[in-house]
Tab-separated table of C-alpha atoms in Angstrom:
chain	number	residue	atom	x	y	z
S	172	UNK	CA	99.533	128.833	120.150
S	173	UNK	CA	102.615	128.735	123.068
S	174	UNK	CA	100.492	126.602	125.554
S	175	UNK	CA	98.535	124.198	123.973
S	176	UNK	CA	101.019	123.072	121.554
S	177	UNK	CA	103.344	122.751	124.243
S	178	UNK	CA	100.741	120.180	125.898
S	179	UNK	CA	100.294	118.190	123.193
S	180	UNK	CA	103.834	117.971	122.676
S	181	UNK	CA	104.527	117.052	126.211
S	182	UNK	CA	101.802	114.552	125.730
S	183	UNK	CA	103.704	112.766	122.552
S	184	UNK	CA	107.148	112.778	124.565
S	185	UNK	CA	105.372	111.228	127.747
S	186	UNK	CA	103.594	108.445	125.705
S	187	UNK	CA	106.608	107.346	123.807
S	188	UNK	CA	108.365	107.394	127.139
S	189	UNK	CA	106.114	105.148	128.875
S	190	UNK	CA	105.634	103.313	126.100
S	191	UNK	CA	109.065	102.358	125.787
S	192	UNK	CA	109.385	101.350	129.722
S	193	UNK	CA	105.869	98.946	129.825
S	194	UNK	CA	107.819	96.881	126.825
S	195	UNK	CA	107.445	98.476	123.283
S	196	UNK	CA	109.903	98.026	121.009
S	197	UNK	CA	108.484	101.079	118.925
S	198	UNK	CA	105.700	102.966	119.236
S	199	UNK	CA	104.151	106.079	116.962
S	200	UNK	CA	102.027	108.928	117.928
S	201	UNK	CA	99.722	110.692	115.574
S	202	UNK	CA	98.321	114.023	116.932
S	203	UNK	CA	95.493	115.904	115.036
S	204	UNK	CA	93.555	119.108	116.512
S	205	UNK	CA	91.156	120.944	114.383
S	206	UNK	CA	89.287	124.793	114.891
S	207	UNK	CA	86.357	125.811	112.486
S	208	UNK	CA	84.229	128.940	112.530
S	209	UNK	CA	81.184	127.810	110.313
S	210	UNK	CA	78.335	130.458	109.177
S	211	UNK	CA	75.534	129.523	108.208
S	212	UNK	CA	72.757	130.804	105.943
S	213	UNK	CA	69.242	129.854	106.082
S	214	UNK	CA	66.562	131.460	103.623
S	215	UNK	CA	68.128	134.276	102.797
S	216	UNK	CA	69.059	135.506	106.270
S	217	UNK	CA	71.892	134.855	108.931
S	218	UNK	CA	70.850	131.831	110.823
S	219	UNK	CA	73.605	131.329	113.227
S	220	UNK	CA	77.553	131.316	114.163
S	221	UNK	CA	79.222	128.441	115.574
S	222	UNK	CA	82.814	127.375	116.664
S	223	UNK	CA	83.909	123.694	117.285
S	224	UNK	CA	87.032	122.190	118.378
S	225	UNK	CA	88.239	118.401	118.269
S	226	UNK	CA	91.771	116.954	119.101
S	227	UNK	CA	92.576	113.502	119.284
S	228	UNK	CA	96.051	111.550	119.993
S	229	UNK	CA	96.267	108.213	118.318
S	230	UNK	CA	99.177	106.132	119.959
S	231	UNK	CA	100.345	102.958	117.610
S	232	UNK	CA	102.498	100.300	120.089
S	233	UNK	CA	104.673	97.168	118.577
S	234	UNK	CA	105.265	94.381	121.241
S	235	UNK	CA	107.036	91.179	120.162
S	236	UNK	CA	106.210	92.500	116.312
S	237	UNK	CA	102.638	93.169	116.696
S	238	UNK	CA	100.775	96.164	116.313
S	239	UNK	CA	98.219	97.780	118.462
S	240	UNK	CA	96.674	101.163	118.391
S	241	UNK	CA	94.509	103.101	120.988
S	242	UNK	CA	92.919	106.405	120.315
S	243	UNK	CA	92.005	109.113	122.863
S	244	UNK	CA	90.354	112.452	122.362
S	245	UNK	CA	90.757	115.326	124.327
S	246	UNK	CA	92.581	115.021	127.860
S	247	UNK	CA	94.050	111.528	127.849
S	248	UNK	CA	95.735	109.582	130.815
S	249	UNK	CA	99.107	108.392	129.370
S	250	UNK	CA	99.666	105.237	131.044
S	251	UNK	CA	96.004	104.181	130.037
S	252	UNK	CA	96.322	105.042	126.862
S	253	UNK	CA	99.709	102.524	126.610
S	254	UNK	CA	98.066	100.108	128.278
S	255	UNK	CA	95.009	99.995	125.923
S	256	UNK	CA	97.417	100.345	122.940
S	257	UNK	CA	100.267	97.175	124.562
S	258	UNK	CA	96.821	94.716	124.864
S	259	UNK	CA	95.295	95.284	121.437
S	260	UNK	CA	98.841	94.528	120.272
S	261	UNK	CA	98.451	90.943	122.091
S	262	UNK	CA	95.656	90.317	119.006
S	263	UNK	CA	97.478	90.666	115.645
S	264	UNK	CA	99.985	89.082	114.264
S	265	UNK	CA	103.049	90.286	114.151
S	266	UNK	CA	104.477	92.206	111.414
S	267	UNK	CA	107.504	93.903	109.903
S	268	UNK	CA	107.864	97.345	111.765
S	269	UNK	CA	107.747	100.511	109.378
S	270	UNK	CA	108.797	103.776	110.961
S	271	UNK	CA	110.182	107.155	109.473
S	272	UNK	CA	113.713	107.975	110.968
S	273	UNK	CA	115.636	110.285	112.433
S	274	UNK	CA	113.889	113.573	111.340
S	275	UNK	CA	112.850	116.596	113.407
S	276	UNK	CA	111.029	119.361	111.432
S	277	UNK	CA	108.302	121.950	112.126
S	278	UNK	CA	106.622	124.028	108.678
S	279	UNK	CA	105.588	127.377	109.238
S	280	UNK	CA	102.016	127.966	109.338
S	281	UNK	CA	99.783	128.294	106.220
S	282	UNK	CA	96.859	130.148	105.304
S	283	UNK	CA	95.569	132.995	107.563
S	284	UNK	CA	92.738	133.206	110.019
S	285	UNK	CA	88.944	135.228	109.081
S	286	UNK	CA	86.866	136.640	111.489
S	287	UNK	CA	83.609	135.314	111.606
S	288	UNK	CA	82.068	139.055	111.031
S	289	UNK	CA	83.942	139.059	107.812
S	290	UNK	CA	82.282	135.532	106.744
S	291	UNK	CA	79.163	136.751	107.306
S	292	UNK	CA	79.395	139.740	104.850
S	293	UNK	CA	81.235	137.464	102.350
S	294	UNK	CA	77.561	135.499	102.647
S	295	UNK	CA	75.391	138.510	102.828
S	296	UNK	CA	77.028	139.895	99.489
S	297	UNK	CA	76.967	136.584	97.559
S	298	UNK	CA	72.942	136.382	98.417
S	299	UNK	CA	72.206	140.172	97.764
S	300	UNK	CA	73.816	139.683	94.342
S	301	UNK	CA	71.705	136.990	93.235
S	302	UNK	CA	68.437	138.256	94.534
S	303	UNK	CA	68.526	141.232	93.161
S	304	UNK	CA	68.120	139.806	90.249
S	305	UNK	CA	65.647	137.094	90.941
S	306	UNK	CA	64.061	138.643	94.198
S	307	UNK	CA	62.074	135.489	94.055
S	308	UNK	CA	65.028	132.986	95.080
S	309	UNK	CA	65.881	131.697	98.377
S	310	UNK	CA	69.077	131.298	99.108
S	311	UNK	CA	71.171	128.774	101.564
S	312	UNK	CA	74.794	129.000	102.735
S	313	UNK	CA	77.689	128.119	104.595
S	314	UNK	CA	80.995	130.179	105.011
S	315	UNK	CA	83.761	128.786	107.399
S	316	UNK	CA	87.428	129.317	108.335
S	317	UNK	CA	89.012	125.989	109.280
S	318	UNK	CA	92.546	125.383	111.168
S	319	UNK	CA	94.156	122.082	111.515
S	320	UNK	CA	97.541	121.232	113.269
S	321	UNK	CA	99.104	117.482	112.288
S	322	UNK	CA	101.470	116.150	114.459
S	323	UNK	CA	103.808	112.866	114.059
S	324	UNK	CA	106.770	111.487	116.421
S	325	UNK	CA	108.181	108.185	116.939
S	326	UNK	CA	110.314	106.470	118.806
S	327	UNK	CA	113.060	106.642	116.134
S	328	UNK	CA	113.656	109.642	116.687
S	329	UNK	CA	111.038	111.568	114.251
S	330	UNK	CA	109.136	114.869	114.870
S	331	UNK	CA	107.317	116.787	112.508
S	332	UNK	CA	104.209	119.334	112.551
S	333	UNK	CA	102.335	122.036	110.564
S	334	UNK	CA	99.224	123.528	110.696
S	335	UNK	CA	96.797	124.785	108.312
S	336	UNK	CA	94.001	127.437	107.436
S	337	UNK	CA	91.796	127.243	104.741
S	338	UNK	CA	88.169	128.962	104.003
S	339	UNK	CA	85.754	128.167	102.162
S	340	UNK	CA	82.461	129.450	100.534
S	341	UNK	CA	79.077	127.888	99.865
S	342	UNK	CA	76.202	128.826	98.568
S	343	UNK	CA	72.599	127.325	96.973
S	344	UNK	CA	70.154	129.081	95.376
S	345	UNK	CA	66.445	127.342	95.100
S	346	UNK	CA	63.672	129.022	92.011
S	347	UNK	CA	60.393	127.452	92.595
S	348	UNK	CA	57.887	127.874	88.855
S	349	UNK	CA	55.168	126.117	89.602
S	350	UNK	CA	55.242	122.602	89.844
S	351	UNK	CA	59.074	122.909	88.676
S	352	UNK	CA	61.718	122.866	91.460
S	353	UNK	CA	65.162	124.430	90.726
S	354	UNK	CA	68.584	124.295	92.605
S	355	UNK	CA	71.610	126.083	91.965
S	356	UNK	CA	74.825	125.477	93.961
S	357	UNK	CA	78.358	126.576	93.744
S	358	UNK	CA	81.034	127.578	96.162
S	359	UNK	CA	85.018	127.803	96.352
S	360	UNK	CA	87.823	126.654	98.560
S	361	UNK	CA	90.806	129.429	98.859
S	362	UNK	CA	93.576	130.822	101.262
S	363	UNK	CA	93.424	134.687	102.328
S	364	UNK	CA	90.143	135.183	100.818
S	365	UNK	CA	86.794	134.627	98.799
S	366	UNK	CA	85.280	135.818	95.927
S	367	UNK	CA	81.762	136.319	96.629
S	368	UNK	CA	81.146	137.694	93.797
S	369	UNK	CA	82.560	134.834	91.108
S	370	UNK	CA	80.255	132.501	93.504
S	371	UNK	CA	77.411	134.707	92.502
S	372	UNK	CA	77.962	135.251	89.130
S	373	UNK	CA	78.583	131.321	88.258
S	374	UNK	CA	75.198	130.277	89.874
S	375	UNK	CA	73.170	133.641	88.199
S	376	UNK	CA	74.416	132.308	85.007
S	377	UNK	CA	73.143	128.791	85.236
S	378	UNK	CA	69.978	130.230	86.717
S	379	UNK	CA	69.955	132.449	83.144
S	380	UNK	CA	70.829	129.043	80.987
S	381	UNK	CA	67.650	127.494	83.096
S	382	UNK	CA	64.674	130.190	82.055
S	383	UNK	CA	63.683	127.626	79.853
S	384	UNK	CA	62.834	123.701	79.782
S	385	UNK	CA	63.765	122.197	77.003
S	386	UNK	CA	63.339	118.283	75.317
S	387	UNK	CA	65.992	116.032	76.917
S	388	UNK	CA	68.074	113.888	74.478
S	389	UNK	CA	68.869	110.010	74.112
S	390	UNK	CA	71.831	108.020	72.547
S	391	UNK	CA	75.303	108.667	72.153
S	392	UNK	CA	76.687	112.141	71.877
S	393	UNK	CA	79.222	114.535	73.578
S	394	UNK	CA	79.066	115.297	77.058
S	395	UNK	CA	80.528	118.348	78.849
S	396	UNK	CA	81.075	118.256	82.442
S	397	UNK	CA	81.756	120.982	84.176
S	398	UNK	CA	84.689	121.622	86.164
S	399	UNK	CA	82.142	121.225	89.150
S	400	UNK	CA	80.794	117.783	87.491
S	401	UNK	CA	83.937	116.833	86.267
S	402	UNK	CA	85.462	115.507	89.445
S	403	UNK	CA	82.870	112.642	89.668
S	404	UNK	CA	85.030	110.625	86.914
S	405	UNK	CA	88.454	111.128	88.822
S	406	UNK	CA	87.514	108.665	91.794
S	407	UNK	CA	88.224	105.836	89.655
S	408	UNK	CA	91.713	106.583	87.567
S	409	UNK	CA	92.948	107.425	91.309
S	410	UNK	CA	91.664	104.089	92.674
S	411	UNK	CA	93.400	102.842	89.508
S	412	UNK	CA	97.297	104.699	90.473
S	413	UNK	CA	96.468	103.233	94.181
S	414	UNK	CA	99.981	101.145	95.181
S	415	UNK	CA	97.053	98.654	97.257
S	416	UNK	CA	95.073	97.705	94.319
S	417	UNK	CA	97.917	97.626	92.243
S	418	UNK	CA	99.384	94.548	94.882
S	419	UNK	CA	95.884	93.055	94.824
S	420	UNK	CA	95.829	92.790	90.934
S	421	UNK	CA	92.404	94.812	91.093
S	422	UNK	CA	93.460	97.745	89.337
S	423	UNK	CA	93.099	97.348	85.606
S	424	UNK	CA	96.207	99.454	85.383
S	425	UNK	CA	98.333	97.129	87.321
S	426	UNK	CA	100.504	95.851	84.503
S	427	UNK	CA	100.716	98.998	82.474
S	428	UNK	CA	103.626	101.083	83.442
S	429	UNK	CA	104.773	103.114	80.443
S	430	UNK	CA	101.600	102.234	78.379
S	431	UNK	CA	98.709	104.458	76.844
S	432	UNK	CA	95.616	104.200	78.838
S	433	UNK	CA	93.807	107.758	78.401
S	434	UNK	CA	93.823	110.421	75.994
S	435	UNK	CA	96.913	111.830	75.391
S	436	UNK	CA	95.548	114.873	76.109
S	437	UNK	CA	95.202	114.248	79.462
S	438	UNK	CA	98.343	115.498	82.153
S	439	UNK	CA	97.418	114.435	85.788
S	440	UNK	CA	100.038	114.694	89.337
S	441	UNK	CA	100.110	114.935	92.908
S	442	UNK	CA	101.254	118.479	94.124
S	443	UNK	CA	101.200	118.614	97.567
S	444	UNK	CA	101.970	122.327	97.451
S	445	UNK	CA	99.287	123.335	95.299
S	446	UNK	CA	96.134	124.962	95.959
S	447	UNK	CA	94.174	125.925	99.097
S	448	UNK	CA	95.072	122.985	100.744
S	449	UNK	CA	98.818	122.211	101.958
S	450	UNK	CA	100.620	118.533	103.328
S	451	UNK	CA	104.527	118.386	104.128
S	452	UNK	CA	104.832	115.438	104.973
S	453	UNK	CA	101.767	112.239	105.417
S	454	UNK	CA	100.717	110.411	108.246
S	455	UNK	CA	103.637	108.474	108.650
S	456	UNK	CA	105.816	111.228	108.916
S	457	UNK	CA	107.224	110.659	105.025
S	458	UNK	CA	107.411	114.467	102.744
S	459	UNK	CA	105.589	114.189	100.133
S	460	UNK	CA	106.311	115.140	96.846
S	461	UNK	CA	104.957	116.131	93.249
S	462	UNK	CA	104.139	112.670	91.324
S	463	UNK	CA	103.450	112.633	87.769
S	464	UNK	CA	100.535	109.456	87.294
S	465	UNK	CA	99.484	110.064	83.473
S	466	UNK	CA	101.750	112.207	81.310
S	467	UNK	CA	100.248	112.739	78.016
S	468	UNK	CA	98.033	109.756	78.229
S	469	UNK	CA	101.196	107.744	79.826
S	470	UNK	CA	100.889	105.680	82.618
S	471	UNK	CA	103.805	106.575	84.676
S	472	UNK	CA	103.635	105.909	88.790
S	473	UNK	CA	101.398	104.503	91.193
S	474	UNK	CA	101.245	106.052	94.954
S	475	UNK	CA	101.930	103.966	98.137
S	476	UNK	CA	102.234	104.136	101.703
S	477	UNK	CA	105.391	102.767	103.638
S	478	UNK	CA	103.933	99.032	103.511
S	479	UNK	CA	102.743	98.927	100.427
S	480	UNK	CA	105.576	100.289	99.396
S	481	UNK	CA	108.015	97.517	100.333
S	482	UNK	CA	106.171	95.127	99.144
S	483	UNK	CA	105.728	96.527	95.726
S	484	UNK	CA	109.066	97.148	95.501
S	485	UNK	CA	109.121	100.566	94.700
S	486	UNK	CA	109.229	102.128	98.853
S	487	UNK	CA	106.823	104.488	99.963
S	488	UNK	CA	105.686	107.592	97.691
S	489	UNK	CA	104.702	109.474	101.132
S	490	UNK	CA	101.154	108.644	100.774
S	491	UNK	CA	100.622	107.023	103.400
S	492	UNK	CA	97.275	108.341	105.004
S	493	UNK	CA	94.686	107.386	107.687
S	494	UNK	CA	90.848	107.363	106.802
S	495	UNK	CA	90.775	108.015	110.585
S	496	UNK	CA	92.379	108.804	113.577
S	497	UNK	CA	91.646	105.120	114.655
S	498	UNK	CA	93.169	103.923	111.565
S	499	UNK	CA	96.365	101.883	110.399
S	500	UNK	CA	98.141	104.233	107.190
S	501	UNK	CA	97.046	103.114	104.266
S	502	UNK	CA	98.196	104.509	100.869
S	503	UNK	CA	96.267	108.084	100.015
S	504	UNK	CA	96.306	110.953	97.708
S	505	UNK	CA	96.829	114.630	98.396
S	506	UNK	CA	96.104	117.636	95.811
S	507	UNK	CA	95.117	115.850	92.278
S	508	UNK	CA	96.120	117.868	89.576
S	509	UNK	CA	94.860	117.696	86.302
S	510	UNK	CA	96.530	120.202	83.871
S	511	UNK	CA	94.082	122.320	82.175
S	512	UNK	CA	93.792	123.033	79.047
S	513	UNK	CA	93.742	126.303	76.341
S	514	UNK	CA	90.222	126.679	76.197
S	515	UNK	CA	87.189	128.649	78.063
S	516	UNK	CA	84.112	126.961	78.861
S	517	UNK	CA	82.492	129.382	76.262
S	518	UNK	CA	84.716	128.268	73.681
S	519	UNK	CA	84.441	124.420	74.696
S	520	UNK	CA	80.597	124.919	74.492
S	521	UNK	CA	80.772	126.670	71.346
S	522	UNK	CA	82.300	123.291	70.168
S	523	UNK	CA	79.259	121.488	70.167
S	524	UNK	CA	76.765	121.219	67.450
S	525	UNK	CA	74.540	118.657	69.575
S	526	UNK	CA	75.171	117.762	73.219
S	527	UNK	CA	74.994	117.933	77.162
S	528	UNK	CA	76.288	119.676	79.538
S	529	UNK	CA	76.487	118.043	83.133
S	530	UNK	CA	76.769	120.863	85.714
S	531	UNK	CA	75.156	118.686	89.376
S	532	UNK	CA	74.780	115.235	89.564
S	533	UNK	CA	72.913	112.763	91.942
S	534	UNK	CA	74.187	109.746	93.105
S	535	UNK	CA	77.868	108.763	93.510
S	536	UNK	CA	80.949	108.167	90.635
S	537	UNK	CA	81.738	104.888	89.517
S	538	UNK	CA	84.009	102.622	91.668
S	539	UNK	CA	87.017	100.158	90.330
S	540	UNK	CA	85.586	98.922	87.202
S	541	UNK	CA	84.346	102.553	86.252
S	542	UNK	CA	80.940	101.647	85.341
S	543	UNK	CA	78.652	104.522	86.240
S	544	UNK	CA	75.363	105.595	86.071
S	545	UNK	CA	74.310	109.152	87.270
S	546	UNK	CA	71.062	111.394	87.170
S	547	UNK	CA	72.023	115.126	86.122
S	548	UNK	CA	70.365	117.182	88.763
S	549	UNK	CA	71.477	120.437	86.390
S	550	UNK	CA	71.953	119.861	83.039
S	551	UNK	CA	71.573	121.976	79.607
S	552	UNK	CA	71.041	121.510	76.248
S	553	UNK	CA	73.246	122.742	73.464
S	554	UNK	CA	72.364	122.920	69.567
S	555	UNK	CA	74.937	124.487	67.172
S	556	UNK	CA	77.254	125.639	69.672
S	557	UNK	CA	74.755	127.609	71.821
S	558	UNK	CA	72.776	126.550	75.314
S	559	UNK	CA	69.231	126.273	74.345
S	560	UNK	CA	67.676	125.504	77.995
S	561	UNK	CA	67.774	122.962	80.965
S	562	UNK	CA	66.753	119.525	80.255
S	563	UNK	CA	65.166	117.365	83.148
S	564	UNK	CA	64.563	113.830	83.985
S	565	UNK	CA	68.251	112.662	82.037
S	566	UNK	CA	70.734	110.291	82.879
S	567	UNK	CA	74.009	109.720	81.691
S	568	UNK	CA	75.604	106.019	81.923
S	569	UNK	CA	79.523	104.860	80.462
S	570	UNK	CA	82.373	103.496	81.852
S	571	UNK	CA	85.358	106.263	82.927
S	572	UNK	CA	88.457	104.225	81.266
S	573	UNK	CA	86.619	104.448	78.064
S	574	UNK	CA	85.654	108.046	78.453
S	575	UNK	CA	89.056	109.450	79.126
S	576	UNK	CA	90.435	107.336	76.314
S	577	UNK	CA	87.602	109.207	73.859
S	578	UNK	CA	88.502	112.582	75.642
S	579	UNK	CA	87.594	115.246	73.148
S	580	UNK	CA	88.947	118.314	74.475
S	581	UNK	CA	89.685	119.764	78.107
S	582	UNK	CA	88.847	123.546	79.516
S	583	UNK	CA	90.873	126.243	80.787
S	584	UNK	CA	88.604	126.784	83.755
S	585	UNK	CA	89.850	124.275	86.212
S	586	UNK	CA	89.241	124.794	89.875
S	587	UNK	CA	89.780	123.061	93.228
S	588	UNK	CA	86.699	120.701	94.845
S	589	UNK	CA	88.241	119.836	98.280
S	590	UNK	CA	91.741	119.050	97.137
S	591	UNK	CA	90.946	117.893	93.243
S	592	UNK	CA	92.042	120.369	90.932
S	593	UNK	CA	89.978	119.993	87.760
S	594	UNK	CA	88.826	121.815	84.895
S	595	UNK	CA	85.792	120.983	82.335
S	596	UNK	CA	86.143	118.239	79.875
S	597	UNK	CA	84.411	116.853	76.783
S	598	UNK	CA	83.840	113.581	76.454
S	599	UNK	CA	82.446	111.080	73.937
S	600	UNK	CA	81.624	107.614	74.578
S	601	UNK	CA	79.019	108.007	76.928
S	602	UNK	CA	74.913	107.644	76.671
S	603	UNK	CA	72.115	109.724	77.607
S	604	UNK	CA	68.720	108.501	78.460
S	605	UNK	CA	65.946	111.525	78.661
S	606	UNK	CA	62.099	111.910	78.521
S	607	UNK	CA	61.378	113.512	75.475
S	608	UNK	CA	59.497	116.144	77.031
S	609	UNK	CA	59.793	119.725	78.734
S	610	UNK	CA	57.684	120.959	81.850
């Protein structure tokens, strides 16, 4: 990588340099380059191979206390780019300057490169495994390596990088019956390698649980979602730990430090080391760290960037992320954790004497107040323990704080969706509205 990085470090050096001569008093530059090798599956067959590449420099200026940022991608003039950066600052107000000083690190890489050849017979396997047993399914698919380098210096004398590989697996499996359309999707997110075989295996079995149609169900009962499923509900408790909302008096969780507010089953951190995914430090240059939020049901931190840090009173948790390279940090999370528990998903369905399992929704989670209201694009049926058949046309409505407060038991199965580690969970508390009918 001798060359390159080497350009986009002289590019950092030269912008805080000239930055400092037209008349900052600080300045910040946020480097991000990014390499994936998608493959893609269409219908059963190899459809095609691509490699992209992006790179962008975002430069953040303060003159006479107020902030201005300019983003470039790709080659990028440095005086320009200062320029652009030194009159945007002339808009805003100015504010208190928050920097991380006086640190020069580089992490070693993580996670290992795939050929592309090898992602395509990770693919071809996954698909000849499931038609082989249902010769009439068409399958769809994406398998991709993906590198990405962060890079953070400032004038204060801070310099930190590290770059990192991840792969990941996808695949969708579609049974037309009739006038009855079926989709089955799974995938998995790891370092090294993938199993296409356990991405096989999970959708053949939901394929097996859907041979039949059975009578949806209505009211209140337990609801199982799936480790897949289950990260729809998490959205909200981490809008709820989020330093911002917790300033803004919008979280409901605000004022409850050191209080009960799930099940005390429930365990959930930040561990930045976890998991296919990686982050030393955040996007202010801060290391992160492992943050316990809810320890047995126990509210016990919130997560913050620099700013929001301060003014909470509490400093900065080194979550301090940008939505995008344009952006100003704002507090983020990295790697949520939620401890799983003793129990198979076998054993957690065997549990129920009348319920639902949620396997693919449609629509989004629920936002701050964690009223939701989802349709179950996969769902089954289960009477006395056992999976009777897929139920259609069913929705499932609640609110999340009262769900995790009613948890009823959580799975052993837990598994990473982008950086959310999760495993399946029962819950009560909720309703299901069906049509009383099977097709």
């Amino acid at each position: 990588m001798g060359s390159e990085h080497l350009q986009a470090e002289e590019l950092a050096e030269k912008l805080l340099e000239i930055a400092k001569k037209s008349g900052a008093e600080e300045a910040e530059i946020f480097q991000s380059k990014a390499h994936s090798r998608p493959v893609y599956f269409e219908a059963n067959r190899l459809k095609q191979l691509e490699s992209t590449q992006s790179e962008g420099t975002a430069l953040r200026v303060w003159k006479n206390g107020r902030p201005g940022i300019a983003v470039a991608y790709g080659p990028v003039e440095p005086q320009m780019l200062v320029d652009r950066a030194l009159a945007l600052s002339e808009l805003n107000q100015p504010e208190i300057i928050e920097l991380t000083e006086n640190k020069a690190i580089s992490y070693e890489d993580i996670g290992e490169n795939i050929s592309s050849e090898q992602l395509v017979e990770w693919g071809k396997e996954a698909i000849a495994l499931v038609r082989d047993a249902y010769p009439e399914i068409i399958c769809n698919g994406e398998w991709e390596c993906e590198s990405e380098t962060t890079r953070v210096l400032n004038s204060k004398g801070l310099h930190c990088s590290y770059k990192d590989t991840t792969l990941s697996g996808y695949l969708s499996a579609e049974w037309v019956r009739g006038d009855d359309f079926l989709s089955v999707s799974d995938g998995q997110i790891q370092r090294g390698t993938l199993q296409p075989t356990e991405i096989a295996e999970q959708i053949l079995q939901r394929l097996a649980w859907s041979k039949e149609n059975v009578p949806a169900v209505s009211g209140g009962l337990p609801i199982l979602f799936t480790a897949k499923a289950a990260d729809m509900l998490w959205g909200t408790l981490q809008a709820a730990v989020n330093g911002k909302r917790v300033k803004e008096q919008s979280s409901p969780w605000s004022d409850r430090i050191g209080q009960l507010v799930t099940s005390e089953k429930l365990t959930i951190s930040q561990q930045p080391t976890a998991g296919p995914y990686s982050c030393p430090f955040d996007d202010e240059g801060t290391p992160t760290q492992t943050i316990t939020f809810i320890h047995h049901g126990m509210l016990q931190n919130f997560y913050c960037d620099r700013t929001t840090g301060r003014l909470l009173g509490i400093g900065t948790t080194g979550n301090g992320f940008r939505p995008s390279l344009g952006s100003y940090p704002t507090p983020g999370l990295f790697n949520w954790y939620i401890e799983p528990g003793s129990h198979s998903l076998s054993q957690l369905i065997a549990q129920l004497e009348e319920g639902l399992i949620v396997d693919q929704i449609l629509g989004g989670g629920a936002g701050i107040s964690g009223d939701f209201s989802i349709n179950v694009d996969l769902g089954f049926r289960v009477k006395n323990g056992e999976i009777i058949g897929r139920v259609k046309d069913t929705m499932v409505a609640g609110n999340v704080y009262t769900a995790v407060k009613e948890l009823v038991e959580i799975g052993a199965d837990a598994e990473w969706n982008g950086s959310c580690y999760t495993p399946s969970l029962i819950l009560s508390g909720l309703y299901v509205t069906g049509k009383n009918q099977s097709s």
